[in-house]
PDB file of C-alpha atoms in Angstrom:
ATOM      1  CA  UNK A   1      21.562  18.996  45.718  1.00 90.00           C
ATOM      2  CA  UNK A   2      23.841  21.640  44.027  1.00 96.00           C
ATOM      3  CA  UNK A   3      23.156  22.302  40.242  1.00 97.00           C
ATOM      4  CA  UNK A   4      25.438  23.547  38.048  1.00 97.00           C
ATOM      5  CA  UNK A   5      24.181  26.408  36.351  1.00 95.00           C
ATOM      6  CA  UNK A   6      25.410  28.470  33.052  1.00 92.00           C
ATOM      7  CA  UNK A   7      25.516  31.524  34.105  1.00 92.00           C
ATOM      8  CA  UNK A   8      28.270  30.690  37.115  1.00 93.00           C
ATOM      9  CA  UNK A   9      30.405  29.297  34.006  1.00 96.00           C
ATOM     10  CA  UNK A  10      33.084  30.908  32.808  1.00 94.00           C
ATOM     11  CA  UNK A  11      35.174  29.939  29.184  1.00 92.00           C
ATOM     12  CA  UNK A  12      38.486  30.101  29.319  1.00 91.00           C
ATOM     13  CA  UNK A  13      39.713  33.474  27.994  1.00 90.00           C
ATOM     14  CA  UNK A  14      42.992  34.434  26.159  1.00 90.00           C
ATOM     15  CA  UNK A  15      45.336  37.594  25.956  1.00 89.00           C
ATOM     16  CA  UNK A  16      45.078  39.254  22.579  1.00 91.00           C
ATOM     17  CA  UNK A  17      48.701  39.111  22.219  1.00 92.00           C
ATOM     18  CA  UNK A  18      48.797  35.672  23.219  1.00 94.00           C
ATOM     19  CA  UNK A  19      50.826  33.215  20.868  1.00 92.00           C
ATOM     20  CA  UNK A  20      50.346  29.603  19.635  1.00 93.00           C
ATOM     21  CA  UNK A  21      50.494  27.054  22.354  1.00 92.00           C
ATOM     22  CA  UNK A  22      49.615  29.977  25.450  1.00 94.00           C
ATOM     23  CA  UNK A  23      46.131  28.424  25.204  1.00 97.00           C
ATOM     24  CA  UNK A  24      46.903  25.272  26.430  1.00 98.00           C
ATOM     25  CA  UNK A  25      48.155  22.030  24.382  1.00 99.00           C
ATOM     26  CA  UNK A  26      46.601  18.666  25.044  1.00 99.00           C
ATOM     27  CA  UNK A  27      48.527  14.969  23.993  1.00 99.00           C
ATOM     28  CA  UNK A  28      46.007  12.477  23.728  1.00 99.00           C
ATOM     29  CA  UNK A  29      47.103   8.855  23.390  1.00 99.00           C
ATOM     30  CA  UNK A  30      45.014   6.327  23.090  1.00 98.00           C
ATOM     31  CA  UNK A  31      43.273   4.391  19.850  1.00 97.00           C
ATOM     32  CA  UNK A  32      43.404   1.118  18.387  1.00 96.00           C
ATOM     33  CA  UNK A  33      42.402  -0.923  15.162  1.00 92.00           C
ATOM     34  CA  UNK A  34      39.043  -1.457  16.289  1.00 93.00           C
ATOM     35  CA  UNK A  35      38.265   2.012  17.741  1.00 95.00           C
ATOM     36  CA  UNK A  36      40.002   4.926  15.208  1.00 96.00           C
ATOM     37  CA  UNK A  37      36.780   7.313  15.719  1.00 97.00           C
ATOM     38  CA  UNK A  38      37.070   7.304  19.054  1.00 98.00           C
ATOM     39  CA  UNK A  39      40.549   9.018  19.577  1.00 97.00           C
ATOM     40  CA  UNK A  40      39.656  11.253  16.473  1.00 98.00           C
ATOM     41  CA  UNK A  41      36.317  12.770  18.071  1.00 99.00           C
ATOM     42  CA  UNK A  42      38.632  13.187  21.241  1.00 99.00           C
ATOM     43  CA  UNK A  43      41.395  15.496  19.625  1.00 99.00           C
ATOM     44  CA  UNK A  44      38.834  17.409  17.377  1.00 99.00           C
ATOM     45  CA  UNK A  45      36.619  18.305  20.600  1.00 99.00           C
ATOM     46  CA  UNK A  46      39.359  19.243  22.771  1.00 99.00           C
ATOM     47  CA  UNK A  47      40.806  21.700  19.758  1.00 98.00           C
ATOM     48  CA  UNK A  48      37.207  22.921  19.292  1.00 98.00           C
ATOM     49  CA  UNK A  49      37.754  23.680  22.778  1.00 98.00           C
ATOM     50  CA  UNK A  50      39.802  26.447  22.409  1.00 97.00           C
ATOM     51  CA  UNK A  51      42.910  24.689  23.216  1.00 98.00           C
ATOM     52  CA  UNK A  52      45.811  25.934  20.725  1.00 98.00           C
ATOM     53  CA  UNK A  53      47.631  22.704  19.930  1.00 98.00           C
ATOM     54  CA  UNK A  54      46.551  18.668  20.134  1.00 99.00           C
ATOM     55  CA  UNK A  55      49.103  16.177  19.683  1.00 99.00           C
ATOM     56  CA  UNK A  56      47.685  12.557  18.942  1.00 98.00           C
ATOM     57  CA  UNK A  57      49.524   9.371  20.131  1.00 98.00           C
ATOM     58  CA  UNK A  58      48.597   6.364  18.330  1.00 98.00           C
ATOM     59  CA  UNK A  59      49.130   2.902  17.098  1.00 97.00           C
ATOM     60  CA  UNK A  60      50.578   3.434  13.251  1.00 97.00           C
ATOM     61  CA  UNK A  61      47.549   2.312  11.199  1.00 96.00           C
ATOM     62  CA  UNK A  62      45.523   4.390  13.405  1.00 97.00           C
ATOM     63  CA  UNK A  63      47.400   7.363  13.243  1.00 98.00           C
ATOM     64  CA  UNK A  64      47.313   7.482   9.568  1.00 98.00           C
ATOM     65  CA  UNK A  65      43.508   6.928   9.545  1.00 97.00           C
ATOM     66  CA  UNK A  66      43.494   9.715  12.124  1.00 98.00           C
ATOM     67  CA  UNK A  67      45.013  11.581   9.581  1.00 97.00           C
ATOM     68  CA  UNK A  68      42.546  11.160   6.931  1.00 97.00           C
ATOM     69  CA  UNK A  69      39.741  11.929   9.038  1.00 96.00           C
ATOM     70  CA  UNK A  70      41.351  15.503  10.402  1.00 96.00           C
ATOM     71  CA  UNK A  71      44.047  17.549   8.944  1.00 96.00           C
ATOM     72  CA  UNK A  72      43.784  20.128  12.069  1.00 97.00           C
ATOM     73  CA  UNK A  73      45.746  17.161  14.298  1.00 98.00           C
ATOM     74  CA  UNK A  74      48.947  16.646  14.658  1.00 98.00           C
ATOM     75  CA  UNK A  75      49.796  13.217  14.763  1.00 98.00           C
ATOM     76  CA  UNK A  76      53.206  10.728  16.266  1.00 97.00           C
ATOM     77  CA  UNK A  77      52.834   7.300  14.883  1.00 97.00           C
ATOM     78  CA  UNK A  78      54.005   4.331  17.171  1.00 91.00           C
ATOM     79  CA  UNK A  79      54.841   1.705  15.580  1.00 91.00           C
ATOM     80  CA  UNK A  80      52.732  -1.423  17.450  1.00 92.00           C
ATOM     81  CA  UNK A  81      49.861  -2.926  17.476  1.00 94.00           C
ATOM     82  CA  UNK A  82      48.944  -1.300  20.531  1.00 95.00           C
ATOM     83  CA  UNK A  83      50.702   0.250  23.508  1.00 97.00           C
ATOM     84  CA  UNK A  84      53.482  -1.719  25.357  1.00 96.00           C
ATOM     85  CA  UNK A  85      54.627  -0.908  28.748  1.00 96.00           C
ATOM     86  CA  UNK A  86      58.745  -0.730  27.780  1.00 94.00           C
ATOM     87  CA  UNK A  87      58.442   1.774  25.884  1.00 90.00           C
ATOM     88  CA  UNK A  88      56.575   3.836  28.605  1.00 98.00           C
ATOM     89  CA  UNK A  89      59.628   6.387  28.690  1.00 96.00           C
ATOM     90  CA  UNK A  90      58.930   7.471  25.101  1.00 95.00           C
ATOM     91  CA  UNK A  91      55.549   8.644  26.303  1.00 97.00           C
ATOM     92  CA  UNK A  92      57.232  10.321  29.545  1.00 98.00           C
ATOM     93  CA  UNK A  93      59.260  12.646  27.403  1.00 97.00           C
ATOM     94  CA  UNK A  94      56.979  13.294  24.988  1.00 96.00           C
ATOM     95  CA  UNK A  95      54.443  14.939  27.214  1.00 98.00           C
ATOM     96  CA  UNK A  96      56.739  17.513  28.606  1.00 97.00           C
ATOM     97  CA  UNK A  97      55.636  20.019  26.085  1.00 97.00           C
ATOM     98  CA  UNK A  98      52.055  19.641  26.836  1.00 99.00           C
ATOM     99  CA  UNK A  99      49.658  20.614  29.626  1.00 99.00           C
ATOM    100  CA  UNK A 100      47.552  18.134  29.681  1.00 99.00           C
ATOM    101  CA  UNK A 101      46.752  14.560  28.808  1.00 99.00           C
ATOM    102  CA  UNK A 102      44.051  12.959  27.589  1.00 99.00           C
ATOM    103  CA  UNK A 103      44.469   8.929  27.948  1.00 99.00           C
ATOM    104  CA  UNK A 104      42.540   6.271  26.977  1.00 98.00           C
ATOM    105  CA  UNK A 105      39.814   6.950  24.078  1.00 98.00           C
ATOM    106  CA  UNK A 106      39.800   3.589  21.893  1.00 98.00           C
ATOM    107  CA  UNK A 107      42.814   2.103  23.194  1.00 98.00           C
ATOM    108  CA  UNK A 108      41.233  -0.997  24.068  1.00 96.00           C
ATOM    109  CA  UNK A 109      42.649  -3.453  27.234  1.00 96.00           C
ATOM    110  CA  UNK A 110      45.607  -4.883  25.532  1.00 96.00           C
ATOM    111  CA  UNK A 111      47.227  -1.422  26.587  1.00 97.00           C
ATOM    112  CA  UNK A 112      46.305  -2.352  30.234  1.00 98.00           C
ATOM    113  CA  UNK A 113      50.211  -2.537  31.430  1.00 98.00           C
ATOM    114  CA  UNK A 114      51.022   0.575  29.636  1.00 98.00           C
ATOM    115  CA  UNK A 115      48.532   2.680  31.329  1.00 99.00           C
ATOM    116  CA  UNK A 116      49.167   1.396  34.626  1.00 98.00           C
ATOM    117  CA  UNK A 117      53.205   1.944  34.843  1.00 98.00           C
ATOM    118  CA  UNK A 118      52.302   5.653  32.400  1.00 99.00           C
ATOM    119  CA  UNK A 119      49.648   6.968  35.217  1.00 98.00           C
ATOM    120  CA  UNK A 120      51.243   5.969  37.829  1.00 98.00           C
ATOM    121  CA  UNK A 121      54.672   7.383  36.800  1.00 98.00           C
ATOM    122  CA  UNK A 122      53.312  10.679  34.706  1.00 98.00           C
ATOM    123  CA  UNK A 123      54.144  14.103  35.967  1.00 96.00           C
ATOM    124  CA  UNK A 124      51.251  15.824  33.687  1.00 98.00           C
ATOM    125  CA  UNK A 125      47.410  16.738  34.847  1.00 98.00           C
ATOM    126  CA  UNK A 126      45.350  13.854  32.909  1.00 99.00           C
ATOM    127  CA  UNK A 127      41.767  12.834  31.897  1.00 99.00           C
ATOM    128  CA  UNK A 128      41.226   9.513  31.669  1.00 99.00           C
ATOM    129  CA  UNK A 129      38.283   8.216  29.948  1.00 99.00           C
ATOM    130  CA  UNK A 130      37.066   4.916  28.624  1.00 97.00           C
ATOM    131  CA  UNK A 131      39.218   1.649  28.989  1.00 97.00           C
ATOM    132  CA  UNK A 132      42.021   3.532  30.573  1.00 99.00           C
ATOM    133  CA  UNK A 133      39.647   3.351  33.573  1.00 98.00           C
ATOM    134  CA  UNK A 134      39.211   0.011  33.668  1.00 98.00           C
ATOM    135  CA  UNK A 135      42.911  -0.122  34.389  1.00 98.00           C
ATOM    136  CA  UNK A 136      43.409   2.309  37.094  1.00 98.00           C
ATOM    137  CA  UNK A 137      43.319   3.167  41.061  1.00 97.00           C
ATOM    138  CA  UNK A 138      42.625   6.387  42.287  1.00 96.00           C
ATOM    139  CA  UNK A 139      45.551   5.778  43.789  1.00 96.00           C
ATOM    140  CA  UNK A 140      47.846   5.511  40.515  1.00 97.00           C
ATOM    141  CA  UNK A 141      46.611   9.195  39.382  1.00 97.00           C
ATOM    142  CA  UNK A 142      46.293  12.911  40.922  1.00 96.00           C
ATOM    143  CA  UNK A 143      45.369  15.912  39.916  1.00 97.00           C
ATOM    144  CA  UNK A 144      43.298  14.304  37.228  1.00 98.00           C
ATOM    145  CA  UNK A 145      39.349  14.114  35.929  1.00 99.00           C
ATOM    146  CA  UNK A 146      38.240  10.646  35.637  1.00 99.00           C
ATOM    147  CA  UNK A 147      35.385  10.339  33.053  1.00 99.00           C
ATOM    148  CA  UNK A 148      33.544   7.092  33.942  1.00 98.00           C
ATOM    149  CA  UNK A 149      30.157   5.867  33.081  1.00 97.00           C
ATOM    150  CA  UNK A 150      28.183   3.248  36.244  1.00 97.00           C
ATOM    151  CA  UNK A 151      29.853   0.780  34.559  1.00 97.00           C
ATOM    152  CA  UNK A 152      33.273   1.738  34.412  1.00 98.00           C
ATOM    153  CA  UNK A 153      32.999   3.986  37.694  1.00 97.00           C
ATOM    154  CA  UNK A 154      32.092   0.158  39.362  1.00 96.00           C
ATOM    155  CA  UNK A 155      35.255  -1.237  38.279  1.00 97.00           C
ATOM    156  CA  UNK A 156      37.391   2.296  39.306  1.00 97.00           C
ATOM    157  CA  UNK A 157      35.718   1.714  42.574  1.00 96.00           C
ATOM    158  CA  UNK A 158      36.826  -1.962  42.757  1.00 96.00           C
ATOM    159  CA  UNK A 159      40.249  -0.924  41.838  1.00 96.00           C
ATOM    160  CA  UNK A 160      40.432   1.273  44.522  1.00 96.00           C
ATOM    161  CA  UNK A 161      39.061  -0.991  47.427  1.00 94.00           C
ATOM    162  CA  UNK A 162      36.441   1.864  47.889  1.00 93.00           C
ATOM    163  CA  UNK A 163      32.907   0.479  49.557  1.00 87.00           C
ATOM    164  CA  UNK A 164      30.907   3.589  50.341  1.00 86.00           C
ATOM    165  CA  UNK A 165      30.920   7.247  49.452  1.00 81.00           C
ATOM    166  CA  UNK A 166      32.346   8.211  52.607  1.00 78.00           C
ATOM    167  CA  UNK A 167      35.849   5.915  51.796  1.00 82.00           C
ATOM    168  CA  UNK A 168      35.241   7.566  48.204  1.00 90.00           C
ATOM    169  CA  UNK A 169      35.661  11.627  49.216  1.00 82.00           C
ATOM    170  CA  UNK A 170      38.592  10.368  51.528  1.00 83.00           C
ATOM    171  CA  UNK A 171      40.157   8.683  48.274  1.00 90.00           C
ATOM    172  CA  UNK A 172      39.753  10.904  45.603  1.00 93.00           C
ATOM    173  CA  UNK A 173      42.941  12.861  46.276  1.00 89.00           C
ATOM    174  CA  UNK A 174      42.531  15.740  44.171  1.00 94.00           C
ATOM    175  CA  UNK A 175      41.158  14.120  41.181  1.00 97.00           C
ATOM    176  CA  UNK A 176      37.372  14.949  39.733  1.00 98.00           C
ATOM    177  CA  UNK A 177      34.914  12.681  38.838  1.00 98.00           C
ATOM    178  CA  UNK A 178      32.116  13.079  36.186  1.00 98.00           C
ATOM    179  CA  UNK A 179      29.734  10.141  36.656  1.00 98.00           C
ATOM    180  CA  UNK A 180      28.122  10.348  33.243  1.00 98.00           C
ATOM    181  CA  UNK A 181      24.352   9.697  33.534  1.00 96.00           C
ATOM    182  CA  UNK A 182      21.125  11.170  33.176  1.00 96.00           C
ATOM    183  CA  UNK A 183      22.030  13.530  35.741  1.00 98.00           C
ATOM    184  CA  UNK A 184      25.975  14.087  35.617  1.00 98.00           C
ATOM    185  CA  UNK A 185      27.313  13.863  39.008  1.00 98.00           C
ATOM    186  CA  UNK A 186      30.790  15.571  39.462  1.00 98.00           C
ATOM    187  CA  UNK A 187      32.665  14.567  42.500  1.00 97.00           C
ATOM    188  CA  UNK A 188      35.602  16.523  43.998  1.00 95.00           C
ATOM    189  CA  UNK A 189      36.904  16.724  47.422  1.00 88.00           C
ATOM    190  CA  UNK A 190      34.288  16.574  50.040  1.00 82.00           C
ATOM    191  CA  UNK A 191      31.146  17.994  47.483  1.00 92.00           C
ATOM    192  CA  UNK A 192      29.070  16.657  44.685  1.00 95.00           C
ATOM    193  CA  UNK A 193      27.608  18.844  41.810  1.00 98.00           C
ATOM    194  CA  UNK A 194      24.861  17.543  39.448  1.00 98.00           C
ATOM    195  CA  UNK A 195      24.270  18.942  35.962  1.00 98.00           C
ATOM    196  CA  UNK A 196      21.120  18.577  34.000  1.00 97.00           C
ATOM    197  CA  UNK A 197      21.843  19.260  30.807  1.00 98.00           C
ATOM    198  CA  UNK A 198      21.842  15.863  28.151  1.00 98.00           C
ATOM    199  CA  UNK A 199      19.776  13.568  26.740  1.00 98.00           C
ATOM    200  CA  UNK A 200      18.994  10.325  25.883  1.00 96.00           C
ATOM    201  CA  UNK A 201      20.136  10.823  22.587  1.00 96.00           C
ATOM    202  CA  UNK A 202      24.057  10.742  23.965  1.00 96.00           C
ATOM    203  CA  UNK A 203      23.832   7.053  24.333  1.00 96.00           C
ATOM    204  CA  UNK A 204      25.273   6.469  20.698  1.00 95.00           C
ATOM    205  CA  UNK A 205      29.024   5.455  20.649  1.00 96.00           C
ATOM    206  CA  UNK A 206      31.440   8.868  20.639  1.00 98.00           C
ATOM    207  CA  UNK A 207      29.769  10.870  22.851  1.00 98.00           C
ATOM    208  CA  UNK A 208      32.044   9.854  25.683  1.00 98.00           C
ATOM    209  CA  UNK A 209      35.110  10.958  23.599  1.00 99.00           C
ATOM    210  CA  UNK A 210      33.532  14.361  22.877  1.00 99.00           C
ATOM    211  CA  UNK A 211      33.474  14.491  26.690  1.00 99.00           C
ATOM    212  CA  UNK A 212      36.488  13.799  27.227  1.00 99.00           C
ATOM    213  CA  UNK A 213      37.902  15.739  24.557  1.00 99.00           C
ATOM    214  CA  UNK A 214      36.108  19.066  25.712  1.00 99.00           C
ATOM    215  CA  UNK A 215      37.525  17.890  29.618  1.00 99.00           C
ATOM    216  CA  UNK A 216      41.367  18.057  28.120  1.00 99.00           C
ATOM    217  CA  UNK A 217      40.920  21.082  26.398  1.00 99.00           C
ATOM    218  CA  UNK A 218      39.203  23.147  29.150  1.00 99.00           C
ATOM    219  CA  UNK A 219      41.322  21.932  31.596  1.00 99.00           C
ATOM    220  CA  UNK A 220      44.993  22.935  29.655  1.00 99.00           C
ATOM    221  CA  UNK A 221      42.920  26.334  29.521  1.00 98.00           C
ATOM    222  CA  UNK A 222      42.227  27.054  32.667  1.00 96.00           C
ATOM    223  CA  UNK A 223      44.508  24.969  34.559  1.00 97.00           C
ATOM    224  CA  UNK A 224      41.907  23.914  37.118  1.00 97.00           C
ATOM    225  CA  UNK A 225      40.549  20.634  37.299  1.00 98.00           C
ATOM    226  CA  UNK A 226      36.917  21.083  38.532  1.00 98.00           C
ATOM    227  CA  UNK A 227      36.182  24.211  36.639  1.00 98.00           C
ATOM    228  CA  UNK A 228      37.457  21.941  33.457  1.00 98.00           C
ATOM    229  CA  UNK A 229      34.890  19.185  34.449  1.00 99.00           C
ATOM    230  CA  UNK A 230      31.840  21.865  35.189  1.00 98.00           C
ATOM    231  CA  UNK A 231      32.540  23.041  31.688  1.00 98.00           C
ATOM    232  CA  UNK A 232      32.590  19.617  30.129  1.00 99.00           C
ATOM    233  CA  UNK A 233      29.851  18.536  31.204  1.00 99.00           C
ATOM    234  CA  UNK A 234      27.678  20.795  31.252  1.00 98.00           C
ATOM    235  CA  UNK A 235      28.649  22.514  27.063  1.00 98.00           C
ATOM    236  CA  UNK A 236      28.989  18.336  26.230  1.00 98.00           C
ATOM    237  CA  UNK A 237      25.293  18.044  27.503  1.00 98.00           C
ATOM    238  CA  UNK A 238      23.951  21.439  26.210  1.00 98.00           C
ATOM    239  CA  UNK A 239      25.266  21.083  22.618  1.00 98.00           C
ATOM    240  CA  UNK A 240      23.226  17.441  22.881  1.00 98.00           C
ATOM    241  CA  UNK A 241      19.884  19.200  23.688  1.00 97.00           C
ATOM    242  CA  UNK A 242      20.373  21.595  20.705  1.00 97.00           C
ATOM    243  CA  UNK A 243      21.411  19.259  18.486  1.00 97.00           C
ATOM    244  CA  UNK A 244      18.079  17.282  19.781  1.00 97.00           C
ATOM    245  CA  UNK A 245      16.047  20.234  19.169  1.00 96.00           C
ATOM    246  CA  UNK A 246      17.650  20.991  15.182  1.00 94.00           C
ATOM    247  CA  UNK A 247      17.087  17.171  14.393  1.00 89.00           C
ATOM    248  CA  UNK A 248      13.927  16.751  15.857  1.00 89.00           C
ATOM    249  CA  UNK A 249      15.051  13.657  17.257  1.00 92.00           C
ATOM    250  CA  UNK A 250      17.820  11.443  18.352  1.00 95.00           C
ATOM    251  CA  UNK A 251      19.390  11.013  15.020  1.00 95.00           C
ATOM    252  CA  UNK A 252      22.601  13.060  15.980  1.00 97.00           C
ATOM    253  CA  UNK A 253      26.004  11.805  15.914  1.00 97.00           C
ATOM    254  CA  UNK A 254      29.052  12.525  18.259  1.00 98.00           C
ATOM    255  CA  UNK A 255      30.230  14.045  14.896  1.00 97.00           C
ATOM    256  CA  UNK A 256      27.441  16.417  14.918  1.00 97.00           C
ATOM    257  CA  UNK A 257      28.595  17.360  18.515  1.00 98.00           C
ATOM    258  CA  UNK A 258      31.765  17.994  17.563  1.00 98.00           C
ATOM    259  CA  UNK A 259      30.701  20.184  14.705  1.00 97.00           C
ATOM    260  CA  UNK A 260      28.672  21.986  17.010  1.00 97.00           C
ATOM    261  CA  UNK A 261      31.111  23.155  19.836  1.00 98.00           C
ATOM    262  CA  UNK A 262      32.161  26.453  17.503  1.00 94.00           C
ATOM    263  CA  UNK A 263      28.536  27.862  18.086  1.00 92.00           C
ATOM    264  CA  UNK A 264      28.403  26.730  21.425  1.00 92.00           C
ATOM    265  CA  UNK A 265      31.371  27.785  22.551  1.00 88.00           C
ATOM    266  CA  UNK A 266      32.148  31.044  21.817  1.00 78.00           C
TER     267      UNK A 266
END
């Protein structure tokens, strides 16, 4: 078994006459009435990332709460309920400014169409987290990290028509897999890397987004999927153990995590 270890990891570094948006730019759509933390944890990890810009997509009541709960976001508005697939080429053009995009934190299964006929026809490097997965193939995305937990990875490999881990390396294209667990296993192209750092404290709703979040911003940084998912996964589990060892306990938030990227990643 290959560990991931921090001292192989490298952030993302920038030129010191770089200018705003050189440091990678993330859209994130996703969110929904019943989940607005979800897609606001998302955007704030992946700017706490390093990435220079995040763009948030969301349903209109959402946005505005998004609003309220960060003023570092920029946020578009659509005016729905939730995500419809005819207006799919709205979402096409908008992402051609961005590097990278983040779908699927909060946006519930209503959205199911939308993601389907956006994956599958998107030009941009995703990560897809959280219900977004419950809607997908490997087949309908490349080039992409996929940020299941057992649960969701069972219905990705349903979706897929994948039986056995052999079918599964032969299927993942060029996309990367973090199986969230107590051991994070990432999965890319013939190998499988486990990382040990987390707790059981990153159980409670949000931590997922702060994944994901940290994924998308890593990746429009560096511009390589796997190194993007090492990063994730393994800062996302670290800043859990610290947090663990400050509260004395498992009485940290996803919040908290977010809060703590800036000393973590630096």
């Amino acid at each position: 078994m290959k560990y991931i270890s921090g001292n192989s990891l490298r952030l993302p570094k920038r030129k010191k006459d770089s200018k705003k948006g050189d440091n990678g730019k993330v859209l994130v759509i996703g969110g929904s009435e019943q989940y607005v933390g979800a897609l606001a944890l998302a955007g704030m990890a992946a700017l706490r990332s390093g990435a220079d810009w995040v763009t948030v997509i969301a349903p209109e009541k959402v946005g505005w709460a998004v609003n309220c709960l960060s003023p570092d976001l920029v946020v578009q508005k659509y005016k729905s309920a939730y995500f419809r697939k005819k207006h799919v080429s709205h979402f096409l053009a908008a992402e051609s400014k961005y590097d990278v995009v983040l779908l699927g934190n909060g946006i519930g299964r209503k959205s199911d169409k939308f993601v389907r006929s956006y994956a599958k026809q998107s030009k941009k490097p995703m990560v897809i987290d959280a219900d977004a997965i419950r809607a997908l193939s490997l087949e309908d995305v490349n080039n992409s990290i996929i940020t299941p937990h057992k649960k969701e990875f069972a219905t990705l490999m349903k979706n897929s028509q994948v039986s056995s881990g052999e079918v599964l390396q032969k299927s993942l294209r060029n996309n990367v897999i973090i199986l969230k667990g107590k051991t994070d296993q990432i999965m890319y192209k013939g190998e499988i890397l486990y990382n040990k750092t987390g707790n059981a404290g990153m159980t409670k709703a949000g931590t997922g987004d702060v994944l994901a979040g940290l994924a998308a911003g890593f990746y429009a940084q560096a511009k390589n999927a796997l190194e993007a998912a090492k990063l994730a996964a393994y800062y996302n589990g670290l800043i859990g153990d610290i947090l663990l060892k400050r509260k004395k306990g498992f009485t940290y938030l996803a919040s908290d995590m977010v809060n703590e990227i800036k000393r973590v990643c630096n």
